[in-house]
Amino acid sequence: MTVPTLIGERPPAAAGRPGITAQLLRRKPIGQLVSEAETGHGGTRLVRSFGVLQLTMISVGATLGTGILVILGESVPLAGPAIWISFAIAGLAALLSAVSYAEMAGLVPAAGSSYSYTYATMGEGMAWICGWCLVLEYAVSVAAVAVGAGQYVNEALAVFGLGLPDAISQPPGAGGVLNVPAMVIVTLAMVLLVRGAKESAWINTGIVLVKVCILLFFCAVAFTAFNGGHFQPLMPMGAAGVSAAASRVFFSYIGFDAASTAGEEARNPKRDLPRAILLSMLIVTSIYVLVSVAAIGARPWGWFDGTEAALVKILEEITGQPWVGVVFAVGAVLAIASIVLTVLYGQTRILLSMSRDGLVPKVFSRVSARTGTPVAGTLIVGTAVALTAGLVPLGALADATSIGTLFAFALVNLAVIYLRRSRPGLTRSFRVPLFPLTPLLGALMCAYLMANLGAETWAVFGVWMLVGLAAYFGYGRRNSRLAALSREEYRELSSRPANTTTTEKMKAEIS
């Protein structure tokens, strides 16, 4: 008997297509997700070359530096000296979700991250919503971080009496016409990703080590000017201000899920993905809290209002040596480049998974036989992100990213609960501790932080969701590969084991 599969070409319409409600609720079998990860799509699959070090560095590279280097000046006025508490709250919310990601990454080692997890547990409708949120999270966060590059380029040039004019270093609405440094960084990352994932991962690892060193160097200098009086009063804007800042700086923690998008390029994903996710969260949260305490100790919280490239200015004022600022500014540009590289990587892998399922055009799932990377998808995404980075101000980007991220994280927490209840027998390489309390708290923390975002951000999110629904009903629903299966084929596919390799499945079929 021929066992149905979604791998390879399939007509967009098959007999027995489900109705709209049944299609929205149709779940993609975990066994099929694993099979696709092993065999690829269209005869070419991604190359498995990442160990736990590279996976951890992808996660740290996509995370570390974002909130500290780019939006610290915008967040301190909200929370005051308690900004470190805001980072801790956001870190706790991220950690609760990170352990859920760790369990799902070990169970479903596919490139789709939370999109794939949601498809396997909640059906196509919620998977599309999650995937659409991830498009917002990844693409917009790359642009948001790249926007900050112009600030640090100017800080480095200022020592030599030079500087880029606002017209080419700021986006429209912020005094400029086009943010050229942001576009250049995104373009360079795009070119590197096209060349190969393994090469990109090693370059990222080197940049991450530089990034950690410059942040620790900042702490060492800032603590020489530490003044405990700067922490009084601790919460001048009240608990509401701390919560509002936590919602904004949560944007700084989105990177840990970038490792989960590498599920098909990890050598041992079931073992290494959970380790990389949790290890990266520990590293990032510790450094964020340490740097924020050092910064407030060195300068009163009111000093940060309207200050760009705040860490560089603190170093220059304390040491009186311009070269210190140059070194830090150059390191900050490299740090931003690392974030852009790894998050752009994650975006292309999300779209690759959605394309395999027929929900977005096939061009995003074409993998080059020469480089083992989705070249066409990377070029399309990179170009779109570069234009966004050059034309859209930072503040609107950061908040829009946070709400999409929080929604996706909440879905992963719920996915863990669903699979523990519905499929308790599945082999899990990592299990969320204190179940079901941990994923429940994770989902509630995400909802709480979403509620603290402003009405304008919610309006942007609502418009984005409406556009997403139009895209789904205009393209995704008609081209869904899972919906193209007849009811009998879908039942047969769903009955296949979820924890066997492709080779074992083939042997079972032959016998």
XYZ file of C-alpha atoms in Angstrom:
511
model
C 0.000 0.000 0.000
C 1.242 3.483 -0.833
C 1.525 5.672 2.235
C 0.513 9.299 1.531
C 3.109 11.994 1.949
C 3.415 15.762 1.631
C 6.974 15.589 0.288
C 7.270 16.309 -3.414
C 4.804 17.912 -5.777
C 1.111 17.498 -5.141
C -1.874 19.037 -6.962
C -3.431 21.954 -5.097
C -6.825 20.267 -5.008
C -7.576 16.616 -4.237
C -10.784 14.704 -3.784
C -12.434 15.123 -0.439
C -10.948 18.549 0.406
C -12.158 19.469 3.904
C -14.501 22.359 4.647
C -13.109 25.594 6.014
C -13.568 24.664 9.688
C -12.061 21.208 9.219
C -9.128 22.680 7.309
C -8.385 25.276 9.974
C -8.345 22.510 12.602
C -6.387 19.940 10.548
C -3.091 19.231 12.335
C 0.137 18.291 10.621
C 1.385 14.927 11.985
C 4.616 15.105 13.968
C 5.932 12.115 12.027
C 5.508 14.074 8.806
C 7.397 17.062 10.217
C 10.296 14.812 11.217
C 10.226 13.067 7.833
C 10.425 16.351 5.950
C 13.342 17.451 8.107
C 15.207 14.257 7.177
C 14.449 14.133 3.460
C 14.060 17.795 2.565
C 11.761 19.059 -0.149
C 12.084 18.637 -3.883
C 15.113 16.385 -3.503
C 17.344 18.879 -1.654
C 17.518 19.376 2.094
C 19.345 21.682 4.447
C 22.808 20.620 5.575
C 23.243 19.330 9.156
C 26.407 21.075 10.366
C 25.595 22.754 13.721
C 26.688 21.511 17.127
C 25.585 22.853 20.505
C 28.179 25.676 20.379
C 26.954 27.038 17.052
C 23.307 26.682 18.110
C 23.958 28.522 21.378
C 25.806 31.276 19.543
C 22.939 31.617 17.043
C 20.586 32.113 19.977
C 22.910 34.497 21.835
C 23.822 36.308 18.639
C 20.170 36.962 17.834
C 19.467 38.187 21.351
C 22.376 39.779 23.169
C 22.779 43.485 22.664
C 19.420 44.427 21.195
C 17.870 46.116 24.207
C 21.136 47.354 25.691
C 22.719 48.762 22.552
C 19.653 50.096 20.762
C 16.624 50.817 22.976
C 18.125 51.413 26.436
C 17.744 55.180 26.031
C 14.043 54.743 25.226
C 13.340 52.279 28.059
C 15.059 53.891 31.066
C 12.684 56.923 31.057
C 9.768 54.501 31.440
C 11.115 52.511 34.401
C 13.712 54.807 35.955
C 16.485 53.113 37.985
C 14.320 49.978 38.087
C 15.131 49.261 34.448
C 17.123 46.245 35.636
C 13.915 44.906 37.198
C 12.193 45.372 33.845
C 14.917 43.300 32.205
C 14.538 40.651 34.916
C 10.739 40.510 34.458
C 11.047 40.245 30.705
C 13.778 37.621 31.172
C 11.546 35.573 33.467
C 8.721 35.673 30.931
C 11.162 34.634 28.215
C 12.617 31.849 30.383
C 9.179 30.380 31.074
C 8.596 30.271 27.341
C 12.158 29.098 26.657
C 11.680 25.858 28.581
C 8.538 25.201 26.524
C 10.528 25.867 23.370
C 13.204 23.466 24.625
C 10.674 20.633 25.013
C 9.072 21.288 21.623
C 12.434 21.683 19.854
C 13.541 18.271 21.093
C 10.203 16.741 20.098
C 9.770 18.420 16.694
C 13.270 19.235 15.335
C 11.991 21.102 12.264
C 12.967 24.445 10.748
C 9.599 26.056 11.418
C 10.068 26.788 15.138
C 6.794 27.742 16.850
C 4.952 27.708 13.505
C 5.658 23.974 13.149
C 4.841 23.302 16.812
C 1.492 25.051 16.460
C 0.678 23.234 13.217
C 1.250 19.907 14.988
C -0.974 20.786 17.957
C -3.588 23.416 17.097
C -4.147 23.053 13.391
C -3.581 25.025 10.230
C -5.549 28.115 11.263
C -3.543 28.842 14.407
C -0.339 27.768 12.630
C -0.917 30.421 9.989
C -1.559 33.079 12.638
C 1.604 32.018 14.469
C 3.650 31.997 11.265
C 2.330 35.421 10.327
C 3.347 36.706 13.777
C 6.800 35.214 13.249
C 7.131 37.073 9.958
C 6.445 40.245 11.944
C 8.771 39.187 14.770
C 11.786 38.219 12.710
C 11.720 40.543 9.722
C 10.751 43.628 11.710
C 13.198 42.914 14.531
C 16.051 42.710 12.022
C 15.040 46.101 10.676
C 14.588 47.536 14.181
C 18.059 46.506 15.290
C 19.708 47.600 12.058
C 18.187 51.072 12.496
C 20.466 51.583 15.502
C 23.611 51.008 13.446
C 23.699 54.601 12.228
C 23.999 55.902 15.810
C 27.130 53.873 16.529
C 28.732 54.570 13.148
C 28.434 58.278 13.891
C 29.850 57.781 17.398
C 32.943 56.170 15.910
C 33.340 58.833 13.220
C 32.835 61.701 15.682
C 36.272 61.067 17.226
C 37.813 62.028 13.897
C 35.587 65.055 13.507
C 33.441 63.269 10.952
C 29.866 62.100 10.836
C 27.150 60.948 8.491
C 24.485 63.560 7.752
C 21.016 62.789 9.061
C 19.772 62.524 5.499
C 21.608 59.201 5.044
C 21.812 57.952 8.651
C 18.207 58.428 9.812
C 14.908 57.183 8.397
C 12.024 59.464 7.365
C 10.243 60.769 10.432
C 13.506 60.900 12.395
C 15.108 63.756 10.485
C 16.481 61.789 7.551
C 15.665 60.413 4.136
C 17.268 56.952 4.179
C 19.158 54.997 6.873
C 22.046 53.812 4.704
C 24.115 52.062 7.465
C 21.096 49.947 8.389
C 20.559 48.910 4.775
C 24.251 48.085 4.315
C 24.337 45.794 7.371
C 21.222 43.901 6.270
C 22.609 43.522 2.750
C 25.937 42.141 4.013
C 24.120 39.641 6.242
C 21.972 38.573 3.305
C 25.030 37.947 1.117
C 26.733 35.918 3.853
C 23.651 33.742 4.401
C 23.394 33.026 0.695
C 26.977 31.711 0.698
C 26.251 29.044 3.329
C 24.846 28.441 6.807
C 27.979 26.805 8.231
C 30.214 29.730 7.265
C 27.651 32.181 8.635
C 27.496 30.296 11.942
C 31.264 30.422 12.493
C 31.457 34.122 11.665
C 28.561 34.718 14.033
C 30.347 32.807 16.810
C 33.375 35.069 16.489
C 31.241 38.218 16.518
C 29.306 37.030 19.578
C 32.521 36.586 21.535
C 33.498 40.162 20.634
C 30.055 41.351 21.698
C 30.295 39.694 25.105
C 33.767 41.158 25.632
C 32.716 44.746 24.881
C 29.716 44.520 27.214
C 31.875 43.136 30.029
C 34.413 45.885 29.291
C 31.635 48.471 29.651
C 30.647 47.012 33.032
C 34.236 47.092 34.275
C 34.571 50.798 33.371
C 31.059 51.822 34.517
C 31.474 50.263 37.958
C 34.474 52.544 38.594
C 31.999 55.463 38.611
C 29.214 53.620 40.437
C 26.935 55.765 42.622
C 24.298 53.951 44.672
C 22.334 57.179 45.040
C 21.298 56.900 41.382
C 18.909 54.111 42.401
C 16.822 56.422 44.600
C 13.912 56.514 44.113
C 13.921 53.053 42.588
C 10.599 53.325 40.744
C 9.824 57.014 40.108
C 7.225 56.078 37.482
C 5.667 53.401 39.685
C 5.058 49.727 38.985
C 3.190 50.671 35.815
C 6.352 52.219 34.411
C 8.384 49.113 35.228
C 5.758 46.931 33.522
C 5.637 49.176 30.460
C 9.427 49.052 30.157
C 9.381 45.258 30.597
C 6.927 44.971 27.711
C 9.220 47.066 25.536
C 12.506 45.374 26.471
C 10.967 41.934 25.952
C 11.918 42.744 22.374
C 15.475 42.103 23.600
C 14.781 38.428 24.307
C 13.315 37.233 21.062
C 16.586 35.747 19.906
C 16.520 32.493 21.865
C 13.922 30.995 19.528
C 16.255 31.580 16.565
C 18.048 28.379 17.593
C 14.810 26.427 17.178
C 14.644 27.483 13.519
C 17.893 25.547 13.007
C 16.229 22.208 13.778
C 17.050 20.810 10.325
C 20.650 22.015 10.351
C 21.631 20.675 13.791
C 23.676 17.488 13.900
C 21.819 16.183 16.970
C 18.740 18.416 17.308
C 16.897 16.416 19.954
C 19.838 16.708 22.338
C 21.461 19.999 21.363
C 18.496 22.317 20.708
C 17.124 22.246 24.290
C 20.630 22.756 25.695
C 21.350 25.684 23.389
C 18.048 27.438 24.125
C 18.382 27.252 27.907
C 22.102 28.064 27.972
C 21.595 31.135 25.804
C 18.821 32.435 28.066
C 21.089 32.152 31.108
C 23.912 34.036 29.367
C 21.742 36.799 27.940
C 19.665 37.539 31.042
C 22.727 37.692 33.275
C 24.521 40.161 31.006
C 21.434 42.350 30.469
C 20.848 42.783 34.203
C 24.547 43.378 34.872
C 24.878 46.038 32.159
C 21.679 47.869 33.136
C 22.781 48.030 36.802
C 26.222 49.310 35.745
C 24.696 51.947 33.455
C 22.305 53.336 36.079
C 25.040 53.259 38.698
C 27.239 55.348 36.416
C 24.628 57.933 35.370
C 21.274 59.085 36.863
C 18.217 57.767 35.073
C 17.149 61.183 33.781
C 20.401 61.416 31.815
C 19.208 58.645 29.471
C 16.166 60.512 28.196
C 16.779 61.225 24.525
C 20.355 59.917 24.659
C 21.426 57.868 21.665
C 24.254 55.324 21.903
C 24.097 55.744 25.693
C 26.776 53.194 26.569
C 29.369 54.844 24.339
C 28.717 58.254 25.900
C 29.045 56.804 29.411
C 32.444 55.333 28.534
C 33.664 58.573 26.984
C 32.550 60.673 29.967
C 34.092 58.334 32.542
C 37.438 57.735 30.844
C 37.817 61.015 28.978
C 39.453 58.973 26.222
C 37.749 59.208 22.804
C 39.399 56.003 21.591
C 37.428 54.028 24.186
C 34.214 55.190 22.576
C 35.543 54.279 19.147
C 36.367 50.731 20.228
C 32.992 50.283 21.847
C 31.130 51.822 18.906
C 32.879 49.512 16.438
C 32.095 46.555 18.699
C 28.464 47.688 18.882
C 28.199 47.774 15.094
C 29.559 44.213 14.995
C 27.063 43.219 17.685
C 24.196 44.654 15.677
C 25.507 42.827 12.599
C 25.414 39.555 14.573
C 21.774 40.109 15.528
C 20.842 40.972 11.968
C 22.632 37.887 10.642
C 21.056 35.362 13.002
C 17.524 36.767 13.017
C 17.497 37.080 9.235
C 18.599 33.443 9.169
C 15.630 32.491 11.336
C 13.182 34.397 9.141
C 14.222 32.528 6.004
C 13.802 29.158 7.754
C 10.309 30.050 8.989
C 9.235 30.953 5.473
C 10.878 27.788 4.156
C 8.635 25.685 6.407
C 5.497 27.649 5.519
C 6.351 27.309 1.841
C 6.741 23.533 2.130
C 3.205 23.442 3.461
C 1.925 25.499 0.529
C 0.887 28.457 2.673
C 3.330 30.872 1.014
C 4.814 30.697 -2.519
C 7.148 27.826 -3.426
C 10.098 30.124 -4.082
C 10.797 30.340 -0.332
C 11.388 26.554 -0.016
C 13.812 26.174 -2.901
C 17.150 25.003 -1.471
C 20.272 25.401 -3.571
C 22.053 22.108 -4.212
C 25.373 23.982 -4.262
C 25.137 25.955 -1.005
C 22.432 24.031 0.870
C 20.617 27.302 1.610
C 17.306 28.811 0.453
C 18.988 31.352 -1.838
C 15.920 32.860 -3.515
C 14.023 33.196 -0.237
C 17.025 34.807 1.442
C 17.379 37.379 -1.334
C 13.680 38.267 -1.240
C 13.538 38.571 2.556
C 16.843 40.427 2.773
C 15.773 43.003 0.212
C 12.429 43.620 1.936
C 14.079 43.950 5.361
C 16.777 46.299 4.048
C 14.131 48.632 2.654
C 12.202 48.514 5.947
C 15.346 49.287 7.945
C 16.130 52.225 5.708
C 12.692 53.796 5.792
C 10.944 53.056 9.137
C 11.818 54.631 12.571
C 12.975 52.424 15.464
C 10.220 52.964 18.056
C 7.357 51.736 15.899
C 9.399 48.697 14.877
C 10.396 47.600 18.389
C 6.872 47.632 19.834
C 5.354 45.894 16.814
C 7.984 43.166 17.137
C 7.245 42.614 20.833
C 3.554 41.937 20.369
C 4.105 39.418 17.586
C 6.783 37.667 19.623
C 4.652 37.454 22.765
C 1.742 35.963 20.854
C 3.957 33.268 19.293
C 5.527 32.436 22.672
C 2.106 32.049 24.281
C 1.105 29.560 21.582
C 4.214 27.428 22.219
C 3.388 27.246 25.939
C -0.118 26.065 25.070
C 1.299 23.570 22.545
C 3.352 21.903 25.303
C 0.246 21.525 27.467
C -1.752 20.086 24.567
C 0.861 17.480 23.600
C 1.483 16.407 27.195
C -2.260 15.709 27.526
C -2.957 14.269 24.076
C 0.342 12.438 23.341
C 1.910 11.539 26.697
C 3.756 8.566 25.175
C 5.939 10.600 22.811
C 9.676 10.413 23.490
C 10.891 13.765 24.820
C 14.585 14.644 25.091
C 13.704 17.490 27.493
C 10.636 17.938 29.698
C 9.341 21.237 31.060
C 9.780 21.230 34.858
C 6.808 21.787 37.182
C 4.283 20.921 34.477
C 1.626 22.308 33.938
C 2.475 25.312 36.139
C 5.478 26.464 34.102
C 3.818 26.643 30.644
C 0.660 28.131 32.179
C 2.709 30.872 33.844
C 4.594 31.390 30.603
C 1.382 31.922 28.635
C -0.024 34.241 31.324
C 3.186 36.294 31.480
C 3.074 36.749 27.716
C -0.567 37.869 27.917
C 0.291 40.291 30.736
C 3.130 41.886 28.783
C 0.957 42.143 25.674
C -1.690 43.968 27.724
C 0.898 46.575 28.754
C 1.673 47.568 25.175
C 0.043 50.744 23.890
C -3.134 51.154 21.845
C -1.134 52.177 18.782
C 0.850 48.937 18.915
C -2.362 46.926 19.204
C -3.789 48.811 16.242
C -0.718 47.943 14.150
C -1.024 44.321 15.269
C -4.720 44.262 14.331
C -4.008 45.615 10.863
C -1.185 43.076 10.431
C -3.559 40.242 11.371
C -6.190 41.446 8.896
C -3.580 41.501 6.142
C -2.558 38.000 7.209
C -6.121 36.691 7.034
C -6.476 38.149 3.551
C -3.218 36.445 2.508
C -4.359 33.108 3.932
C -7.780 33.076 2.303
C -6.389 34.530 -0.923
C -3.451 32.118 -1.247
C -2.710 29.811 1.671
C -6.074 28.067 1.963
C -6.196 27.209 -1.755
C -2.594 25.953 -1.898
C -2.316 24.137 1.437
C -0.692 20.762 0.862
C -2.234 19.268 3.973
C -5.734 20.320 2.889
C -5.105 18.741 -0.527
C -5.089 15.301 1.110
C -8.352 13.417 1.052
C -9.844 12.460 4.405
C -8.630 8.886 3.913
C -5.098 10.005 3.037
C -5.020 12.348 6.002
C -6.107 9.583 8.393
C -3.449 7.265 6.960
C -0.733 9.910 7.278
C -1.778 10.731 10.848
C -1.547 7.078 11.871
C 2.174 6.850 11.122
C 4.539 6.700 14.127
C 5.828 10.063 15.366
C 9.178 8.981 16.815
C 10.735 6.879 14.092
C 13.305 7.935 11.557
C 12.622 8.007 7.839
C 14.693 4.844 7.336
C 12.700 2.938 9.940
C 9.463 4.061 8.313
C 10.642 2.834 4.932
C 11.549 -0.556 6.403
C 8.151 -0.800 8.033
C 6.434 0.034 4.739
C 8.451 -2.597 2.833
C 7.683 -5.327 5.366
